[in-house]
Structures are given as C-alpha cells and as structure tokens.
mmCIF file of C-alpha atoms in Angstrom:
data_model
loop_
_atom_site.group_PDB
_atom_site.id
_atom_site.type_symbol
_atom_site.label_atom_id
_atom_site.label_comp_id
_atom_site.label_asym_id
_atom_site.label_seq_id
_atom_site.Cartn_x
_atom_site.Cartn_y
_atom_site.Cartn_z
ATOM 1 C CA GLN A 1 41.859 4.686 -20.926
ATOM 2 C CA LYS A 2 42.017 2.263 -18.010
ATOM 3 C CA GLU A 3 44.035 -0.897 -18.568
ATOM 4 C CA VAL A 4 41.178 -3.153 -17.452
ATOM 5 C CA GLU A 5 37.638 -1.788 -17.559
ATOM 6 C CA GLN A 6 34.489 -3.128 -16.002
ATOM 7 C CA ASN A 7 31.061 -1.602 -15.620
ATOM 8 C CA SER A 8 30.861 -0.849 -11.904
ATOM 9 C CA GLY A 9 27.132 -1.596 -11.829
ATOM 10 C CA PRO A 10 25.252 -2.442 -9.798
ATOM 11 C CA LEU A 11 23.941 -5.158 -12.074
ATOM 12 C CA SER A 12 20.646 -6.453 -10.756
ATOM 13 C CA VAL A 13 19.163 -9.738 -11.958
ATOM 14 C CA PRO A 14 16.290 -11.868 -10.675
ATOM 15 C CA GLU A 15 16.943 -15.229 -9.106
ATOM 16 C CA GLY A 16 17.262 -17.943 -11.746
ATOM 17 C CA ALA A 17 18.307 -15.564 -14.516
ATOM 18 C CA ILE A 18 21.622 -15.378 -16.350
ATOM 19 C CA ALA A 19 24.010 -12.698 -15.143
ATOM 20 C CA SER A 20 26.470 -11.407 -17.735
ATOM 21 C CA LEU A 21 29.591 -9.597 -16.582
ATOM 22 C CA ASN A 22 31.948 -7.972 -19.046
ATOM 23 C CA CYS A 23 35.551 -6.821 -18.998
ATOM 24 C CA THR A 24 37.723 -5.154 -21.630
ATOM 25 C CA TYR A 25 41.489 -4.765 -21.527
ATOM 26 C CA SER A 26 43.969 -2.615 -23.394
ATOM 27 C CA ASP A 27 47.189 -4.679 -23.396
ATOM 28 C CA ARG A 28 47.213 -6.920 -26.481
ATOM 29 C CA GLY A 29 50.048 -8.960 -24.964
ATOM 30 C CA SER A 30 47.796 -10.243 -22.188
ATOM 31 C CA GLN A 31 47.760 -14.013 -21.976
ATOM 32 C CA SER A 32 45.937 -15.037 -18.823
ATOM 33 C CA PHE A 33 42.589 -13.883 -17.545
ATOM 34 C CA PHE A 34 40.927 -14.396 -14.204
ATOM 35 C CA TRP A 35 37.565 -13.775 -12.575
ATOM 36 C CA TYR A 36 37.463 -13.337 -8.819
ATOM 37 C CA ARG A 37 34.410 -13.014 -6.585
ATOM 38 C CA GLN A 38 34.613 -10.740 -3.571
ATOM 39 C CA TYR A 39 31.936 -10.643 -0.906
ATOM 40 C CA SER A 40 31.599 -7.437 1.076
ATOM 41 C CA GLY A 41 34.409 -7.146 3.614
ATOM 42 C CA LYS A 42 36.117 -10.322 2.406
ATOM 43 C CA SER A 43 39.079 -11.113 0.188
ATOM 44 C CA PRO A 44 38.812 -12.126 -3.489
ATOM 45 C CA GLU A 45 38.353 -15.799 -4.297
ATOM 46 C CA LEU A 46 39.069 -17.319 -7.692
ATOM 47 C CA ILE A 47 36.054 -18.254 -9.802
ATOM 48 C CA MET A 48 37.557 -18.973 -13.199
ATOM 49 C CA SER A 49 40.763 -18.675 -15.172
ATOM 50 C CA ILE A 50 40.932 -18.729 -18.966
ATOM 51 C CA TYR A 51 43.871 -18.620 -21.347
ATOM 52 C CA SER A 52 42.546 -19.478 -24.819
ATOM 53 C CA ASN A 53 39.904 -17.935 -27.039
ATOM 54 C CA GLY A 54 36.471 -19.416 -26.636
ATOM 55 C CA ASP A 55 34.365 -20.614 -23.755
ATOM 56 C CA LYS A 56 35.309 -22.389 -20.545
ATOM 57 C CA GLU A 57 32.581 -23.829 -18.379
ATOM 58 C CA ASP A 58 32.664 -24.776 -14.700
ATOM 59 C CA GLY A 59 29.318 -25.602 -13.167
ATOM 60 C CA ARG A 60 27.049 -22.566 -13.416
ATOM 61 C CA PHE A 61 29.915 -20.344 -14.543
ATOM 62 C CA THR A 62 31.146 -19.802 -18.108
ATOM 63 C CA ALA A 63 34.086 -17.602 -18.989
ATOM 64 C CA GLN A 64 34.365 -16.322 -22.542
ATOM 65 C CA LEU A 65 37.527 -14.881 -24.063
ATOM 66 C CA ASN A 66 37.963 -12.993 -27.322
ATOM 67 C CA LYS A 67 41.542 -11.779 -27.676
ATOM 68 C CA ALA A 68 40.937 -10.113 -31.040
ATOM 69 C CA SER A 69 38.280 -7.881 -29.497
ATOM 70 C CA GLN A 70 40.129 -7.698 -26.156
ATOM 71 C CA TYR A 71 37.271 -8.679 -23.948
ATOM 72 C CA VAL A 72 36.536 -11.381 -21.447
ATOM 73 C CA SER A 73 33.150 -12.107 -19.935
ATOM 74 C CA LEU A 74 31.649 -14.208 -17.180
ATOM 75 C CA LEU A 75 28.194 -15.737 -17.414
ATOM 76 C CA ILE A 76 26.448 -16.996 -14.300
ATOM 77 C CA ARG A 77 23.514 -19.281 -15.059
ATOM 78 C CA ASP A 78 20.640 -19.873 -12.644
ATOM 79 C CA SER A 79 21.788 -16.917 -10.523
ATOM 80 C CA GLN A 80 21.276 -17.280 -6.781
ATOM 81 C CA PRO A 81 21.116 -14.623 -4.055
ATOM 82 C CA SER A 82 24.397 -16.094 -2.763
ATOM 83 C CA ASP A 83 26.021 -14.942 -6.020
ATOM 84 C CA SER A 84 25.512 -11.318 -4.931
ATOM 85 C CA ALA A 85 29.042 -9.940 -4.680
ATOM 86 C CA THR A 86 31.603 -7.827 -6.507
ATOM 87 C CA TYR A 87 33.236 -9.594 -9.444
ATOM 88 C CA LEU A 88 36.800 -8.604 -10.275
ATOM 89 C CA CYS A 89 38.355 -9.157 -13.679
ATOM 90 C CA ALA A 90 42.156 -9.553 -13.692
ATOM 91 C CA VAL A 91 44.454 -9.710 -16.687
ATOM 92 C CA ASN A 92 48.089 -10.792 -16.882
ATOM 93 C CA ASN A 93 50.769 -10.018 -19.449
ATOM 94 C CA PRO A 94 53.829 -12.191 -18.721
ATOM 95 C CA ASN A 95 56.055 -9.859 -20.679
ATOM 96 C CA ALA A 96 54.955 -6.570 -19.162
ATOM 97 C CA GLY A 97 57.223 -4.437 -17.041
ATOM 98 C CA GLY A 98 60.499 -5.574 -18.549
ATOM 99 C CA THR A 99 60.985 -8.244 -15.917
ATOM 100 C CA SER A 100 60.194 -11.906 -15.637
ATOM 101 C CA TYR A 101 57.201 -11.054 -13.521
ATOM 102 C CA GLY A 102 53.868 -10.910 -15.270
ATOM 103 C CA LYS A 103 51.856 -7.909 -14.216
ATOM 104 C CA LEU A 104 48.382 -8.819 -12.958
ATOM 105 C CA THR A 105 46.076 -5.861 -13.473
ATOM 106 C CA PHE A 106 42.621 -5.681 -11.884
ATOM 107 C CA GLY A 107 39.501 -3.906 -12.995
ATOM 108 C CA GLN A 108 37.516 -1.938 -10.428
ATOM 109 C CA GLY A 109 34.894 -4.663 -10.196
ATOM 110 C CA THR A 110 31.199 -5.062 -11.028
ATOM 111 C CA ILE A 111 28.674 -5.248 -8.217
ATOM 112 C CA LEU A 112 26.117 -7.987 -8.851
ATOM 113 C CA THR A 113 22.854 -8.168 -6.959
ATOM 114 C CA VAL A 114 20.587 -11.203 -7.361
ATOM 115 C CA HIS A 115 17.120 -10.536 -5.962
ATOM 116 C CA PRO A 116 14.619 -13.248 -5.002
ATOM 117 C CA ASP B 1 45.060 -27.110 5.861
ATOM 118 C CA GLY B 2 47.036 -25.185 3.245
ATOM 119 C CA GLY B 3 46.415 -21.516 2.907
ATOM 120 C CA ILE B 4 47.405 -17.932 3.503
ATOM 121 C CA THR B 5 46.964 -16.251 6.850
ATOM 122 C CA GLN B 6 47.079 -12.539 7.583
ATOM 123 C CA SER B 7 47.129 -10.841 10.923
ATOM 124 C CA PRO B 8 45.751 -8.852 12.487
ATOM 125 C CA LYS B 9 42.279 -8.642 10.961
ATOM 126 C CA TYR B 10 42.013 -4.984 12.014
ATOM 127 C CA LEU B 11 44.885 -2.616 12.759
ATOM 128 C CA PHE B 12 44.819 0.915 14.061
ATOM 129 C CA ARG B 13 47.651 3.305 13.349
ATOM 130 C CA LYS B 14 48.431 6.490 15.191
ATOM 131 C CA GLU B 15 49.946 9.519 13.502
ATOM 132 C CA GLY B 16 53.684 9.037 12.846
ATOM 133 C CA GLN B 17 53.635 5.369 13.712
ATOM 134 C CA ASN B 18 55.003 2.475 11.684
ATOM 135 C CA VAL B 19 52.885 -0.669 11.680
ATOM 136 C CA THR B 20 53.595 -4.144 10.335
ATOM 137 C CA LEU B 21 51.100 -6.470 8.700
ATOM 138 C CA SER B 22 51.818 -10.185 8.792
ATOM 139 C CA CYS B 23 51.380 -12.615 5.901
ATOM 140 C CA GLU B 24 52.199 -16.335 6.119
ATOM 141 C CA GLN B 25 51.581 -19.102 3.599
ATOM 142 C CA ASN B 26 52.009 -22.857 3.798
ATOM 143 C CA LEU B 27 51.285 -23.566 0.134
ATOM 144 C CA ASN B 28 54.995 -23.827 -0.736
ATOM 145 C CA HIS B 29 54.502 -20.984 -3.209
ATOM 146 C CA ASP B 30 57.565 -19.132 -4.441
ATOM 147 C CA ALA B 31 55.893 -15.804 -5.178
ATOM 148 C CA MET B 32 54.122 -13.489 -2.762
ATOM 149 C CA TYR B 33 52.394 -10.150 -3.253
ATOM 150 C CA TRP B 34 50.913 -7.253 -1.355
ATOM 151 C CA TYR B 35 47.934 -5.323 -2.688
ATOM 152 C CA ARG B 36 45.980 -2.374 -1.437
ATOM 153 C CA GLN B 37 42.237 -1.985 -2.060
ATOM 154 C CA ASP B 38 40.351 1.261 -1.565
ATOM 155 C CA PRO B 39 36.533 1.419 -1.541
ATOM 156 C CA GLY B 40 35.015 0.911 -4.986
ATOM 157 C CA GLN B 41 38.393 0.313 -6.576
ATOM 158 C CA GLY B 42 40.343 -2.625 -7.860
ATOM 159 C CA LEU B 43 43.527 -3.938 -6.324
ATOM 160 C CA ARG B 44 46.791 -2.053 -6.676
ATOM 161 C CA LEU B 45 50.148 -3.790 -6.312
ATOM 162 C CA ILE B 46 52.449 -2.512 -3.559
ATOM 163 C CA TYR B 47 55.336 -5.012 -3.577
ATOM 164 C CA TYR B 48 56.011 -8.511 -4.827
ATOM 165 C CA SER B 49 58.647 -11.157 -4.188
ATOM 166 C CA GLN B 50 59.629 -13.990 -6.494
ATOM 167 C CA ILE B 51 62.115 -15.705 -4.195
ATOM 168 C CA VAL B 52 63.533 -15.439 -0.708
ATOM 169 C CA ASN B 53 65.667 -12.347 -0.068
ATOM 170 C CA ASP B 54 64.401 -10.646 -3.197
ATOM 171 C CA PHE B 55 61.489 -8.273 -3.715
ATOM 172 C CA GLN B 56 60.422 -5.626 -6.196
ATOM 173 C CA LYS B 57 58.347 -2.453 -6.031
ATOM 174 C CA GLY B 58 54.894 -2.498 -7.496
ATOM 175 C CA ASP B 59 52.828 0.432 -8.663
ATOM 176 C CA ILE B 60 52.370 2.166 -5.298
ATOM 177 C CA ALA B 61 55.415 1.265 -3.155
ATOM 178 C CA GLU B 62 56.041 4.721 -1.669
ATOM 179 C CA GLY B 63 55.542 4.717 2.098
ATOM 180 C CA TYR B 64 55.751 0.922 2.383
ATOM 181 C CA SER B 65 58.545 -1.578 3.006
ATOM 182 C CA VAL B 66 58.765 -5.378 2.952
ATOM 183 C CA SER B 67 61.137 -8.223 3.715
ATOM 184 C CA ARG B 68 61.319 -11.833 2.542
ATOM 185 C CA GLU B 69 63.619 -13.719 4.880
ATOM 186 C CA LYS B 70 61.641 -16.956 4.714
ATOM 187 C CA LYS B 71 59.712 -18.540 1.874
ATOM 188 C CA GLU B 72 56.591 -18.700 4.023
ATOM 189 C CA SER B 73 56.561 -15.110 5.243
ATOM 190 C CA PHE B 74 56.226 -11.703 3.577
ATOM 191 C CA PRO B 75 55.495 -8.944 6.127
ATOM 192 C CA LEU B 76 54.519 -5.444 5.036
ATOM 193 C CA THR B 77 55.411 -2.333 7.032
ATOM 194 C CA VAL B 78 53.317 0.761 6.546
ATOM 195 C CA THR B 79 55.620 3.630 7.450
ATOM 196 C CA SER B 80 54.795 7.117 8.675
ATOM 197 C CA ALA B 81 55.663 8.335 5.171
ATOM 198 C CA GLN B 82 52.444 6.784 3.871
ATOM 199 C CA LYS B 83 50.058 9.698 4.333
ATOM 200 C CA ASN B 84 46.843 7.925 3.406
ATOM 201 C CA PRO B 85 47.182 4.394 4.775
ATOM 202 C CA THR B 86 43.517 3.651 5.447
ATOM 203 C CA ALA B 87 42.672 0.724 3.170
ATOM 204 C CA PHE B 88 42.113 -3.025 2.946
ATOM 205 C CA TYR B 89 45.464 -4.802 2.558
ATOM 206 C CA LEU B 90 45.575 -8.126 0.780
ATOM 207 C CA CYS B 91 48.426 -10.597 0.645
ATOM 208 C CA ALA B 92 48.532 -13.146 -2.172
ATOM 209 C CA SER B 93 50.766 -15.946 -3.345
ATOM 210 C CA SER B 94 51.315 -17.999 -6.480
ATOM 211 C CA ILE B 95 53.420 -21.021 -7.397
ATOM 212 C CA GLY B 96 55.632 -18.874 -9.615
ATOM 213 C CA THR B 97 55.713 -15.606 -11.476
ATOM 214 C CA GLY B 98 55.796 -16.821 -15.070
ATOM 215 C CA GLY B 99 52.716 -14.739 -15.679
ATOM 216 C CA LEU B 100 50.147 -17.476 -16.031
ATOM 217 C CA GLU B 101 49.886 -18.668 -12.460
ATOM 218 C CA THR B 102 46.810 -18.012 -10.393
ATOM 219 C CA GLN B 103 47.210 -15.768 -7.375
ATOM 220 C CA TYR B 104 45.422 -16.821 -4.202
ATOM 221 C CA PHE B 105 44.518 -14.331 -1.522
ATOM 222 C CA GLY B 106 44.632 -14.259 2.239
ATOM 223 C CA PRO B 107 41.697 -12.915 4.299
ATOM 224 C CA GLY B 108 43.078 -9.360 4.427
ATOM 225 C CA THR B 109 43.917 -6.755 7.050
ATOM 226 C CA ARG B 110 41.884 -3.579 7.404
ATOM 227 C CA LEU B 111 44.060 -0.654 8.453
ATOM 228 C CA LEU B 112 42.475 2.370 10.045
ATOM 229 C CA VAL B 113 44.074 5.613 11.177
ATOM 230 C CA LEU B 114 43.234 7.001 14.610
#
C-alpha cells in the first residue's frame, strides 16, 4: 500500500462545475496536509494547507480533512480551464523517521482537465 | 522579491560526468530540501538540511551529494554513480522542520543525459 494515494485521473469536468480531488494516507500520525498545484513543466505551488478535521475554505478552494478515515480532499468550485493541472497531495508526520524532521510524503498526483 | 531560484533551467550530463545544480533562497528559511520528480510520479526526497553545515539523506540519496555552507544556498551534485539521473529536480525551503511548516518550491532544473 502506498503511503499517500491519489487517483491519477485524468479527471475531466466541464467549466463551472465542482471538481473533487481525493487523497488517502496510511500514517495515522500525520498532522499536516497540503495540496499543491503543478502546471505542466512547472514546479508545485501551494494551494491549501489544513491541520484540523473539518473544512477550510479559501476562495474557490475547499480542503476537507477526516483523520479518522485518513483522507483529505480538495474541492474546486466554479472550475475554470486555468485550473487544468496536476494536483499533488502531501502529508507530513512530524514524528516520522526518528528525527526532528517531519517527513513530507507526496502522492503521485491527479491530473485535472477543465473543458470549456 | 523573496523567493527560491534554481539554475540552470536545463542541464545536460555526459556519461561519467558530475554536474551541480544550484539552489538559492532569500526567504531566510532554515530548512532546505532537494526532490526528484519522474514523469507521472510524485516527489521523492533526495537530501534535506535543517541548519548550516548539517544535512541528512532522504529516501533516494545514492548517487547524489550536497553541501550547506551558507543559509541561503544548498547545491546538489549529481555524481556519475547515479545511473538514471534524467528527471526534474526541485529545490524547496521552509521556515523550520518541526513538521508543520509549508515547503515552498523553486522553479526546478530539468536534467537530461546525452
């Protein structure tokens, strides 16, 4: 079982729809969760971070975290063609590895395509 | 402007050659990281550094080396021992390494083998 799993997609949604991206993780000690967006050929850029169970909203983006079920999701409302990218889920356990460094583990990413 | 710079954007390596990728940050971040990304895959950690003159191996350190002589700089050398170096290399930094800090990425260097 992979430590952080995402459906690789592609996920295709029409413009204006809600895109729902999901991520599950295996390490129950994980405490911080991040969503990055990566355009083709570019580096990842932070979209959202979430640390507590529940929802966190920022503009058109909502991150949802459920630690009991070990999943984190990202909702994109009113999807635009400019949202077409790969979305990377990253999970951090501050106590992993036996050192003071928290191990940030990435999923393989979900490709999102928003068509006009 | 604060940020992370990486150079060069593209790098070509010949067989048996060592090459060095540059990473500089002016965010005053203590921690710096190097990741490798292969097509269709997530990021894998090569090395990380929490403070100057200290660095630790990540998950795939074999065939790579780093140094951290200045807070702002964390260069990565891809040695001839790395047999499959073609990948997208990403440098990142964070304020600390307590485990909750966000990592921010530079623009990346694409390494190709001739």
